[in-house]
Coordinates of C-alpha atoms and ligand atoms in Angstrom, one line a residue:
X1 CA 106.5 38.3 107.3
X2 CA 107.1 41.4 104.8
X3 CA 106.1 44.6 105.7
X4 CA 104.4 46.8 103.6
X5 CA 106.1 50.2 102.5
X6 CA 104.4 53.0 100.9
X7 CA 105.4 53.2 97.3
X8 CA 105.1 56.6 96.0
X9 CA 105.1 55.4 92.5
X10 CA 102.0 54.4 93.0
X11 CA 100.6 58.6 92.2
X12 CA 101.9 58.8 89.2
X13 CA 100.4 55.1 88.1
X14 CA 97.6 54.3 85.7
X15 CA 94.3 54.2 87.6
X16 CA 93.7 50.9 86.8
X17 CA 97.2 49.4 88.5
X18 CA 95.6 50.9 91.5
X19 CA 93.0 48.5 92.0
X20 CA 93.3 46.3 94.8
X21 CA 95.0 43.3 94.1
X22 CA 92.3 40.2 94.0
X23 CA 93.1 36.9 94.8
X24 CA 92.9 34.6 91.9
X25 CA 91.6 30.8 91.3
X26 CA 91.8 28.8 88.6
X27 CA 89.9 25.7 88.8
X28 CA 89.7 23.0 85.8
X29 CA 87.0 20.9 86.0
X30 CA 87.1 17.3 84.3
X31 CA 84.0 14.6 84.0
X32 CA 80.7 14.5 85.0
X33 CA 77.9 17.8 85.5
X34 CA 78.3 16.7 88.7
X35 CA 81.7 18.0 89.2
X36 CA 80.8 21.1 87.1
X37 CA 78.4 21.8 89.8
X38 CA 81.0 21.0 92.9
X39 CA 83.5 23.4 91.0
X40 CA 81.1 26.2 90.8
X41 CA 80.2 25.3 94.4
X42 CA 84.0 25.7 95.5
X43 CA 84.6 29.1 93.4
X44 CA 81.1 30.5 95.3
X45 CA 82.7 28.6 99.0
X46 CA 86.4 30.4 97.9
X47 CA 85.0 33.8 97.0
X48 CA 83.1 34.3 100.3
X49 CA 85.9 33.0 102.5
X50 CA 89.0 34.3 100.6
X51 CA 87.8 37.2 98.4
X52 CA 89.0 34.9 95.4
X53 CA 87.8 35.7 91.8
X54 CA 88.4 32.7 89.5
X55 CA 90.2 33.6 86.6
X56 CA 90.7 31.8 83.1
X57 CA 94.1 31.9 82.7
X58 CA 96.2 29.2 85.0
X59 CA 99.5 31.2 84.9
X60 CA 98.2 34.0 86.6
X61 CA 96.6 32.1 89.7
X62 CA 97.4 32.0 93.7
X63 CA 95.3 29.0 94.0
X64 CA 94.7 26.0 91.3
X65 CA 92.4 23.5 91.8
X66 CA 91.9 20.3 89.4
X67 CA 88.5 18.8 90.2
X68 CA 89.3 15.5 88.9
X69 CA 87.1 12.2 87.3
X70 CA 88.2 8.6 87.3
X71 CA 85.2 7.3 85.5
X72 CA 87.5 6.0 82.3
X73 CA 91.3 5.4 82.7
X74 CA 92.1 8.0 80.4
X75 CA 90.7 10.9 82.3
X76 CA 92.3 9.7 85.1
X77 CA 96.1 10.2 83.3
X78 CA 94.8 13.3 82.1
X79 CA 95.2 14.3 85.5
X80 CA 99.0 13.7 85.9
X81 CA 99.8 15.0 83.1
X82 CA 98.0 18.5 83.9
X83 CA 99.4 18.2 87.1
X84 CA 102.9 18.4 85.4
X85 CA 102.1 21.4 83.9
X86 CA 100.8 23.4 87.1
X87 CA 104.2 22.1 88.8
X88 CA 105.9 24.4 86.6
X89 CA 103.9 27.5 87.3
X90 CA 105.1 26.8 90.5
X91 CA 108.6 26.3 90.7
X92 CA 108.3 29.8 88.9
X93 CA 106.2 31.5 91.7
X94 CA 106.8 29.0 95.4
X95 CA 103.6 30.8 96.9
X96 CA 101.0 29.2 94.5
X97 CA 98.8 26.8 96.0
X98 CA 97.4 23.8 94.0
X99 CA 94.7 21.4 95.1
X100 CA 93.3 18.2 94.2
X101 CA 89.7 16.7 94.7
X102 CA 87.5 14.6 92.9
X103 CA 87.3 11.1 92.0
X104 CA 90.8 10.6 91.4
X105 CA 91.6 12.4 94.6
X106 CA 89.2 10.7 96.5
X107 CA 90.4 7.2 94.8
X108 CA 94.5 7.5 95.7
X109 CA 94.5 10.1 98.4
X110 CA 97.6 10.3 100.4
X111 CA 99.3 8.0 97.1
X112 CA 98.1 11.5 95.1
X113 CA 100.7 13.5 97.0
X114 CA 103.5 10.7 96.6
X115 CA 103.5 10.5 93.0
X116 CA 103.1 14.3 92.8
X117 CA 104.9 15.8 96.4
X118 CA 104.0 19.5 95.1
X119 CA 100.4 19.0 95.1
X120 CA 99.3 21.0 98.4
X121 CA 96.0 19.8 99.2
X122 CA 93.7 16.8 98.5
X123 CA 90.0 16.8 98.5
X124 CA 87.0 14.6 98.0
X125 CA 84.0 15.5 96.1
X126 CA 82.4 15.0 99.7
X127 CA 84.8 17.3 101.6
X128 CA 85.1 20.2 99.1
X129 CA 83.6 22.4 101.7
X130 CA 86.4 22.4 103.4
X131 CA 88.4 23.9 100.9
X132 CA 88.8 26.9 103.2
X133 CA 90.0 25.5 106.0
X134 CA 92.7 23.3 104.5
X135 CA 93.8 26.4 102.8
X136 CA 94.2 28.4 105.8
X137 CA 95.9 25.2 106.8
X138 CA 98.2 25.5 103.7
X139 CA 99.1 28.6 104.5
X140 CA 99.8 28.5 108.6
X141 CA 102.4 25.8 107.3
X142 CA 103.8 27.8 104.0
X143 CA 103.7 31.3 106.5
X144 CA 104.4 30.4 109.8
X145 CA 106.0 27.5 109.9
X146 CA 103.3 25.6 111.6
X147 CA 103.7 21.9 112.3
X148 CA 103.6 20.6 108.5
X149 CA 100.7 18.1 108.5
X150 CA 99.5 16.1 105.8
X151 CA 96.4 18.3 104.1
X152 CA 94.8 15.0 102.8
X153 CA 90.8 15.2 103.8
X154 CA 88.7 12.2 101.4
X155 CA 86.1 11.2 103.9
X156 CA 82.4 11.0 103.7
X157 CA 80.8 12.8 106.2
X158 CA 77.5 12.6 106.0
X159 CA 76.0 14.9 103.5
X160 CA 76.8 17.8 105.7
X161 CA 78.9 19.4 102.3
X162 CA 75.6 21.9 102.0
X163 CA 74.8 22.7 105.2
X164 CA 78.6 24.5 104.6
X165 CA 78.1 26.0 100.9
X166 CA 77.2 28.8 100.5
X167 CA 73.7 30.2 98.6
X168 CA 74.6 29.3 94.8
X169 CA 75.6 32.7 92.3
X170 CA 73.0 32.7 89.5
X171 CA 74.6 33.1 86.1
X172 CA 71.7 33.3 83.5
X173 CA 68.6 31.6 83.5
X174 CA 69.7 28.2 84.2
X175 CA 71.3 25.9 87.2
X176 CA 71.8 22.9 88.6
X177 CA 70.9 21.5 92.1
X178 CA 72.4 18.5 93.3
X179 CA 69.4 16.5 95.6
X180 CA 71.7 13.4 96.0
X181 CA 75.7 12.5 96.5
X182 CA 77.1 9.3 95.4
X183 CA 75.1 6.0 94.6
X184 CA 74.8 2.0 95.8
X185 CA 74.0 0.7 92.8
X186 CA 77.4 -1.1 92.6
X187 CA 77.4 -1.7 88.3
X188 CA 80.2 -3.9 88.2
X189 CA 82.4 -1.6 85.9
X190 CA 82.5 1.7 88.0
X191 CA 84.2 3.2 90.6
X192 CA 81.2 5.8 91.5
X193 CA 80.0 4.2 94.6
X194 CA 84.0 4.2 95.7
X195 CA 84.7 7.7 95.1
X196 CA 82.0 9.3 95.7
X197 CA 80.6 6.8 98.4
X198 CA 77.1 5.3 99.0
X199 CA 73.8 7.0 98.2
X200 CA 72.6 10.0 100.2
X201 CA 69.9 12.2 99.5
X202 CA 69.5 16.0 100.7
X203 CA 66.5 16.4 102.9
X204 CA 63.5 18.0 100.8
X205 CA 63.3 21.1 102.6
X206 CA 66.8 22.3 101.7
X207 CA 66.5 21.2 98.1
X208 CA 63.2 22.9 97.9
X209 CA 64.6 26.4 99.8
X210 CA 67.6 26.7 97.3
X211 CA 65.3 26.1 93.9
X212 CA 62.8 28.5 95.4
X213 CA 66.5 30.9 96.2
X214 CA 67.4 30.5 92.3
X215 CA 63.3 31.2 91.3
X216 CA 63.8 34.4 93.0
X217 CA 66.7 35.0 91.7
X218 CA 65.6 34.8 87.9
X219 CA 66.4 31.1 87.0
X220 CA 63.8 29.4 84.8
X221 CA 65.4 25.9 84.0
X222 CA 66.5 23.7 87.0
X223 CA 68.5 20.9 86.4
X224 CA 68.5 17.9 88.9
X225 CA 71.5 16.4 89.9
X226 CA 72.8 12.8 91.2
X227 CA 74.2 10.1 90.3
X228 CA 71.6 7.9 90.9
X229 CA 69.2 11.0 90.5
X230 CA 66.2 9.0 90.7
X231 CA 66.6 7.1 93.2
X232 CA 66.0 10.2 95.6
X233 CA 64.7 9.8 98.7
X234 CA 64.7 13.3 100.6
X235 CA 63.6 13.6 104.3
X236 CA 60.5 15.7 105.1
X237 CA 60.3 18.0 108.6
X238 CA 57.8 15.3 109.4
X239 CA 60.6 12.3 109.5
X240 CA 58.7 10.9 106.3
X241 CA 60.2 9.8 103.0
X242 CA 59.3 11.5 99.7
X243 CA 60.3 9.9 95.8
X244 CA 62.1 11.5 93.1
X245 CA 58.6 11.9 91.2
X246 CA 57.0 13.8 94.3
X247 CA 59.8 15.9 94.7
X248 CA 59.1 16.7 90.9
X249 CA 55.5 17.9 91.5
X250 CA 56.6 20.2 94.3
X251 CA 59.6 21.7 92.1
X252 CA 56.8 22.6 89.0
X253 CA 55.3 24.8 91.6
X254 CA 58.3 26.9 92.7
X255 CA 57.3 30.5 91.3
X256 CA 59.9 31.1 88.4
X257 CA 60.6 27.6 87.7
X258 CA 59.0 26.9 84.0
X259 CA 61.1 23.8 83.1
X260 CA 63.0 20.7 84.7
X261 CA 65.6 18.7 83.5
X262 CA 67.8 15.6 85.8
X263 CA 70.5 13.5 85.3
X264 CA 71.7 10.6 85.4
X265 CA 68.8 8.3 86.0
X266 CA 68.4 4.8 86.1
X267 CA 66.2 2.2 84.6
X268 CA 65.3 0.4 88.2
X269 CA 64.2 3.2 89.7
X270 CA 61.9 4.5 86.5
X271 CA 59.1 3.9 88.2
X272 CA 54.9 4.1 86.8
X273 CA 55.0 7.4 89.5
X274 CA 57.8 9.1 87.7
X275 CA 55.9 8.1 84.1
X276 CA 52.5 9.5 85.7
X277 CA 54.6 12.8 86.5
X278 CA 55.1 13.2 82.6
X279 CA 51.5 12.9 82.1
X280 CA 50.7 15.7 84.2
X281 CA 53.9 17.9 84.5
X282 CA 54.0 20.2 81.4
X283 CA 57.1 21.7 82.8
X284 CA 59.3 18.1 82.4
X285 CA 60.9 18.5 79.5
X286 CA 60.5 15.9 76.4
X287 CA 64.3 14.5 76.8
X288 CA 65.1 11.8 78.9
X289 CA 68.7 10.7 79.5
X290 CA 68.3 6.9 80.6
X291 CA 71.6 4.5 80.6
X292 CA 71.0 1.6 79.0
X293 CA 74.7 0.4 78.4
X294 CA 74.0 -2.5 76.1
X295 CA 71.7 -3.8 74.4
X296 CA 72.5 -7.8 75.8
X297 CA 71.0 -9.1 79.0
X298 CA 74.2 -11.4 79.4
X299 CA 76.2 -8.1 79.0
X300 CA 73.5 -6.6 81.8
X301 CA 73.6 -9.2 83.5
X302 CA 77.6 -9.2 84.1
X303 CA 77.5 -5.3 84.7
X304 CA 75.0 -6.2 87.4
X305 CA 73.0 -3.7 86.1
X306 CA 69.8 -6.0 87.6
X307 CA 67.3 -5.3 84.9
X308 CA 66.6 -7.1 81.2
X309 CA 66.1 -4.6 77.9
X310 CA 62.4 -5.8 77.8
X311 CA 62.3 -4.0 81.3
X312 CA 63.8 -1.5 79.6
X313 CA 62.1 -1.4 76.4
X314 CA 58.3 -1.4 78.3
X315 CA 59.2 1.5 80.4
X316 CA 60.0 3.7 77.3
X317 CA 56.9 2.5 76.0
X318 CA 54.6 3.3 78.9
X319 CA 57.0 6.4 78.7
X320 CA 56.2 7.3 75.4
X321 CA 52.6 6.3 75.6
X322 CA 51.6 9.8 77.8
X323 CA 54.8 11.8 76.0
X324 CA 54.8 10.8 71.9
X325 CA 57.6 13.6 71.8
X326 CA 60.2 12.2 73.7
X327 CA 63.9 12.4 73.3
X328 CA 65.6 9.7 74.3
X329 CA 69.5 9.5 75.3
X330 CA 71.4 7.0 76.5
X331 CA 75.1 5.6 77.3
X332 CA 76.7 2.8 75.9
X333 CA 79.7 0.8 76.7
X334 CA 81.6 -0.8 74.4
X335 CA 83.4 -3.9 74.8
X336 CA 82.6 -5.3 78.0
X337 CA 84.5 -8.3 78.9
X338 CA 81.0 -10.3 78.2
X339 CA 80.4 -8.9 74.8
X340 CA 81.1 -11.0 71.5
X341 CA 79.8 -10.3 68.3
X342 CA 76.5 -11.5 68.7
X343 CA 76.3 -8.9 72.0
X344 CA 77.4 -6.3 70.1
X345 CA 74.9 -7.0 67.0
X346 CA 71.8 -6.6 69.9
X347 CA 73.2 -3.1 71.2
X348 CA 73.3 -2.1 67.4
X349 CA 69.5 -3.3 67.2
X350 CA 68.6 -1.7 70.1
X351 CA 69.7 1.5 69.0
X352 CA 67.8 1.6 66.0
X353 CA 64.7 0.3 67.6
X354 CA 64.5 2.6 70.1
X355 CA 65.1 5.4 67.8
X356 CA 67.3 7.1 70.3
X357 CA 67.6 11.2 70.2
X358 CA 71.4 11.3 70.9
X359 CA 73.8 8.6 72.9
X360 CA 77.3 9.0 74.4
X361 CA 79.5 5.9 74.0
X362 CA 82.8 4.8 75.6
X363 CA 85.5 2.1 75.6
X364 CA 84.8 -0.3 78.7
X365 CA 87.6 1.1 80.6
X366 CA 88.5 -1.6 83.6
X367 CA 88.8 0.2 86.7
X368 CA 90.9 -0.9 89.8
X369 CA 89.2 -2.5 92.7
X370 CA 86.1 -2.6 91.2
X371 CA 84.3 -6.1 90.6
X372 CA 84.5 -6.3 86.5
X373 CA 88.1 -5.5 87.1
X374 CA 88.4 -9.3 87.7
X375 CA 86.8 -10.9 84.4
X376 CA 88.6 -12.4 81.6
X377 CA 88.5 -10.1 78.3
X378 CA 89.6 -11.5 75.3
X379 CA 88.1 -9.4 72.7
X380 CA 91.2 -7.5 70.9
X381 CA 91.3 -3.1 71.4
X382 CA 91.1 -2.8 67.6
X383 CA 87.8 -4.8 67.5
X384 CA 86.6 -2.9 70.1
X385 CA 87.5 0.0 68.2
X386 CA 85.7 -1.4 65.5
X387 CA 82.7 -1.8 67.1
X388 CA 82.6 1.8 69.0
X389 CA 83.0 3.0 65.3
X390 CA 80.2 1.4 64.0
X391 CA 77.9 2.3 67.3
X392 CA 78.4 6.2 66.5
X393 CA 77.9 6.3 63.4
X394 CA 74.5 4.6 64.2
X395 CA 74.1 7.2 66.5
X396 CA 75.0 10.2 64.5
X397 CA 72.8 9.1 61.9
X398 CA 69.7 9.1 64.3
X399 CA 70.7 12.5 65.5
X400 CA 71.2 14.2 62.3
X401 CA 67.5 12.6 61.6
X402 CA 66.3 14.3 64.9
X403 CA 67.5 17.5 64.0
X404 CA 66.1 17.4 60.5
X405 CA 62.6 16.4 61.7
X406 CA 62.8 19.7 63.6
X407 CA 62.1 21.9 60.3
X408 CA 59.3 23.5 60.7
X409 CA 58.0 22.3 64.1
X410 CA 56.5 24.8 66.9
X411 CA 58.5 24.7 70.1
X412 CA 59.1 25.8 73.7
X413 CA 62.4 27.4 73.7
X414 CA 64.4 29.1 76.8
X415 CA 66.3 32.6 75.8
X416 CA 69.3 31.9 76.9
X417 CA 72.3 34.4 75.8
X418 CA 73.5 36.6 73.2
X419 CA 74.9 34.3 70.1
X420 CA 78.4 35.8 69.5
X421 CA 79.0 34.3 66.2
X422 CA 75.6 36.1 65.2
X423 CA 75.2 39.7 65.9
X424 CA 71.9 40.3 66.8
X425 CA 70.5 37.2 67.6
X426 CA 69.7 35.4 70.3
X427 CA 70.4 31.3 71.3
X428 CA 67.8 29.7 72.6
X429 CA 67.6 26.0 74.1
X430 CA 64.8 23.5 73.1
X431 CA 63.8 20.5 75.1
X432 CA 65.9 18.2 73.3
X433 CA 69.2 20.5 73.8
X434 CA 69.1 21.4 70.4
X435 CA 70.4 25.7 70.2
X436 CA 67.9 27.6 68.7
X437 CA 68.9 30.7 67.4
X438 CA 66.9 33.7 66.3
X439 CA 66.8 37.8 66.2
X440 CA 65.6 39.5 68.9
X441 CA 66.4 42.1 71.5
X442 CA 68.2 41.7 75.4
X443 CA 65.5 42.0 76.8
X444 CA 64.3 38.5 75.8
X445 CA 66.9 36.9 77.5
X446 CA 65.5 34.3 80.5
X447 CA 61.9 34.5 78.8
X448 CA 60.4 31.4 77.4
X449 CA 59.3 31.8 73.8
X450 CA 57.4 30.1 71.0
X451 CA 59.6 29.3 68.0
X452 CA 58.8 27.7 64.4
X453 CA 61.8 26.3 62.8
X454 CA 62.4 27.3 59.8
X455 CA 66.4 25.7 59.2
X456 CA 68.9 23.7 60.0
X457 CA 71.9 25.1 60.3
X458 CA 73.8 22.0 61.9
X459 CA 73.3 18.7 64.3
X460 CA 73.1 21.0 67.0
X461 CA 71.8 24.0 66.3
X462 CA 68.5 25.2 64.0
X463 CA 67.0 28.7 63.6
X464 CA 63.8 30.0 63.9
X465 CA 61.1 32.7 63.3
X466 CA 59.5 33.6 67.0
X467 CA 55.9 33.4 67.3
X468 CA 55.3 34.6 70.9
X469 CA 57.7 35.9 73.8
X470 CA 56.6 35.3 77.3
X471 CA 55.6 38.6 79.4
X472 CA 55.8 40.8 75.8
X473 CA 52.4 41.5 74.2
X474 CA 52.7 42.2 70.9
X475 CA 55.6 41.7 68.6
X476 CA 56.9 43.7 65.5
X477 CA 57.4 42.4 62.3
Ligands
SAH1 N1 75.0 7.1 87.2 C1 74.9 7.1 85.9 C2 76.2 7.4 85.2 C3 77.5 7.2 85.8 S1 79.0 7.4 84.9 C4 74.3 5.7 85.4 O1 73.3 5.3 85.9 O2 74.7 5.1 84.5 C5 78.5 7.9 83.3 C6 78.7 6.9 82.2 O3 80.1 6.5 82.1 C7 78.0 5.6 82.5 O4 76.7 5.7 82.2 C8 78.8 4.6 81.7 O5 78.2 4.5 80.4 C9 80.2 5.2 81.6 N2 81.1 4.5 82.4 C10 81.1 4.3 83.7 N3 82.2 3.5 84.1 C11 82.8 3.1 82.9 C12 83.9 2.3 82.7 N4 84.6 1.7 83.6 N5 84.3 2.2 81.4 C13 83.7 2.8 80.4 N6 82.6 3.6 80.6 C14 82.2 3.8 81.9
F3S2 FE1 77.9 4.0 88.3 FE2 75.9 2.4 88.0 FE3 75.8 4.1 89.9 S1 77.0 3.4 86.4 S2 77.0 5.8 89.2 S3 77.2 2.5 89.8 S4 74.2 3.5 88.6

């Protein structure tokens, strides 16, 4: 153990070289919103136990953590190759710490810290809250020459992550809650239900307390998380059950809470209650993101996705029936071992039938151990290719379309943040994640508005002439 010495260099130093030295951790966050939320969750868990500040810069970190995602092969390789990099900033400095969790983690464990012996700690997205206490682990062994023992934790204790998190840091007028780990929906091509294990849902109380924590705090937008988010079924003090769309109608009424967003959803468990919720709840925003993943039942059928397109098709009707101003995003696959031309032709048709807002498409990526793993796929990369090509230009079309239909409409917006690229003005985000930007003072920020669009600057973002602020009275010219 070193001892510390008084330096009396330290008198004649700067005043800012005097500040007490933080701790610093870098975390890098690949895949899904989910894992965006876990690593904000294990910055907020590392801060209150460690005094760690996260910092931007890798090289200058005691602790790196690489919250991982094994949804596609290719973010999965990503990792290693990372990994290589961090390996150097250690062998330059012994004493940093680097850690592994996610999806990948959670997927090859103990075989993690074979292929890569310098990793110091694995972690599963369902045992990140004991990021503390492996560290302290870590560093009894790197310290004090405790018995080395393997610091390899990927179980799946019972949702008991939050009762150990804890209260969220609000940064701006947005956040995300996660109301349900993992899913049991079993699609043939994913490794979800592996890594992050079977559905659980947080009881309602506790979801309810920390939306009604981040009201308090100034958050107006509340984004629902899971991966099978509306499938929730949340335990009330009473021992009774309640749905995804009555957990909706109690989040409208948290004080603060002016619009709600969730993701991922899927099609089976859209039900007529969650539809009826649109009809009443002003504060649901106009976008839904809905998976579809192709536009072929005998593609559905062989990703066991256990629902037709007309099933589909009629729910974004009744959908659309009580909300004419939906948005409408999905995801596609591309290339599923069951898709031939004729497939691939019925995905393209469904696009443009369904008039969809924006869509994220992918590769079919075969995963390990999981069930699609095992079907013959003759179709050739390049056609696949091909195809993807095709599908997103499609899709860019129908967005550019979107954006343009926007000129001149009146809209909800959220204040959001300074624009930096534009002094003066403000960004704002509409219901259909489209940044609107406009002038206006700070003190706008976290206020709903009403906007009228008057252009296009780009697919993404349009600007606008405000009509009305929230909470301001009159506005100057
Ligand atoms: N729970 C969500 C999303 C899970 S993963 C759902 O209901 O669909 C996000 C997206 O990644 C999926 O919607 C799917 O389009 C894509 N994806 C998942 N596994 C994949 C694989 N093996 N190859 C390619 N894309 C995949
Ligand atoms: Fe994956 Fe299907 Fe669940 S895509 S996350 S198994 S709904």
């Amino acid at each position: 153990m070193s001892v510390q010495v008084f330096d009396p260099s330290v008198l004649s130093a700067p005043a800012k070289d005097l500040a007490p030295v933080r701790k610093r951790l870098y975390i890098e966050t690949q895949g899904c919103q989910m894992n965006a939320y876990d690593s904000s969750r294990m910055a907020d868990l590392l801060g209150e136990s460690h005094g760690y500040v996260l910092t931007q810069n890798p090289a200058e970190a005691d602790v790196l953590v690489m919250n991982t995602c094994s949804i596609r092969e290719k973010a999965q390789e990503k990792v290693f190759s990372e990994l290589g990099r961090w390996r150097k900033l250690k062998e330059k400095n012994p004493h940093v710490v680097i850690g592994v969790g996610g999806c990948v983690a959670s997927q090859e464990g103990e075989a993690l810290q074979q292929r890569a012996p310098y990793v110091d700690m694995v972690f599963g997205p369902q045992t990140l809250h004991r990021l503390p206490h492996l560290l302290n682990q870590h560093h009894a062994q790197h310290y004090q020459g405790a018995k080395k023992i393997s610091l390899v934790d990927i179980s799946f204790p019972d949702i008991e992550k939050f009762d150990f998190l804890p209260e969220p840091r609000v940064e701006g007028p947005k956040a995300f809650v996660s109301i349900m780990e993992g899913c049991s929906k079993y699609c043939s091509f994913c490794v979800v239900p592996y890594t992050r294990g079977e559905e659980v849902s947080r009881p309602l109380d506790d979801v309810i307390a920390e939306i009604a924590s981040l009201g308090a705090r100034g958050v107006r937008e509340v984004t629902l998380l899971g991966q099978n988010v509306n499938g929730y079924r949340g335990e009330t003090h009473e021992g009774q059950v309640c749905n995804f769309a009555q957990l909706l109608r109690l989040v409208v009424q948290i004080p603060g809470i002016g619009r709600v967003r969730y993701t991922t959803s899927h099609p089976l468990e859209f039900s007529d209650e969650l539809i009826a919720a649109y009809a009443d709840l002003p504060q649901l925003v106009s976008h839904l993101h809905l998976p579809v993943q192709s536009g072929s039942n005998a593609v559905l059928a062989a990703m066991k996705r256990n629902h037709t397109i007309d099933v589909y098709i009629e729910k974004i009707k009744k959908l659309r029936a009580v909300r004419p101003d939906l948005h409408l995003s999905s995801d596609f696959i591309i290339g599923f071992p069951a898709e031939g031309d004729a497939e691939f032709e019925e995905t393209l048709q469904l696009v443009k039938d369904l008039d969809f807002d924006h869509s994220y498409s992918f590769i079919y990526s075969k995963r390990p151990g999981t069930p699609a793993a095992e079907l013959p796929d003759a179709t050739p990369e390049s056609v696949k290719k091909e195809r993807l090509n095709q599908l997103k230009q499609v899709i860019r079309a129908s967005t550019i379309a979107k954006t343009d239909a926007m000129l001149g409409q009146t809209l909800r917006v959220l204040i959001e943040k300074p624009n930096d690229r534009e002094p003066g003005m403000l960004l704002a985000s509409a219901d259909n994640t489209r940044l609107v930007q406009f002038v206006g003072p700070q003190d706008w920020l976290g206020r709903f508005a009403t906007v009228e669009v008057t252009r296009i600057c780009s697919m993404n973002l349009v600007e606008a002439k405000v009509i009305a602020v929230e909470g301001i009275s009159a506005l100057s010219d």
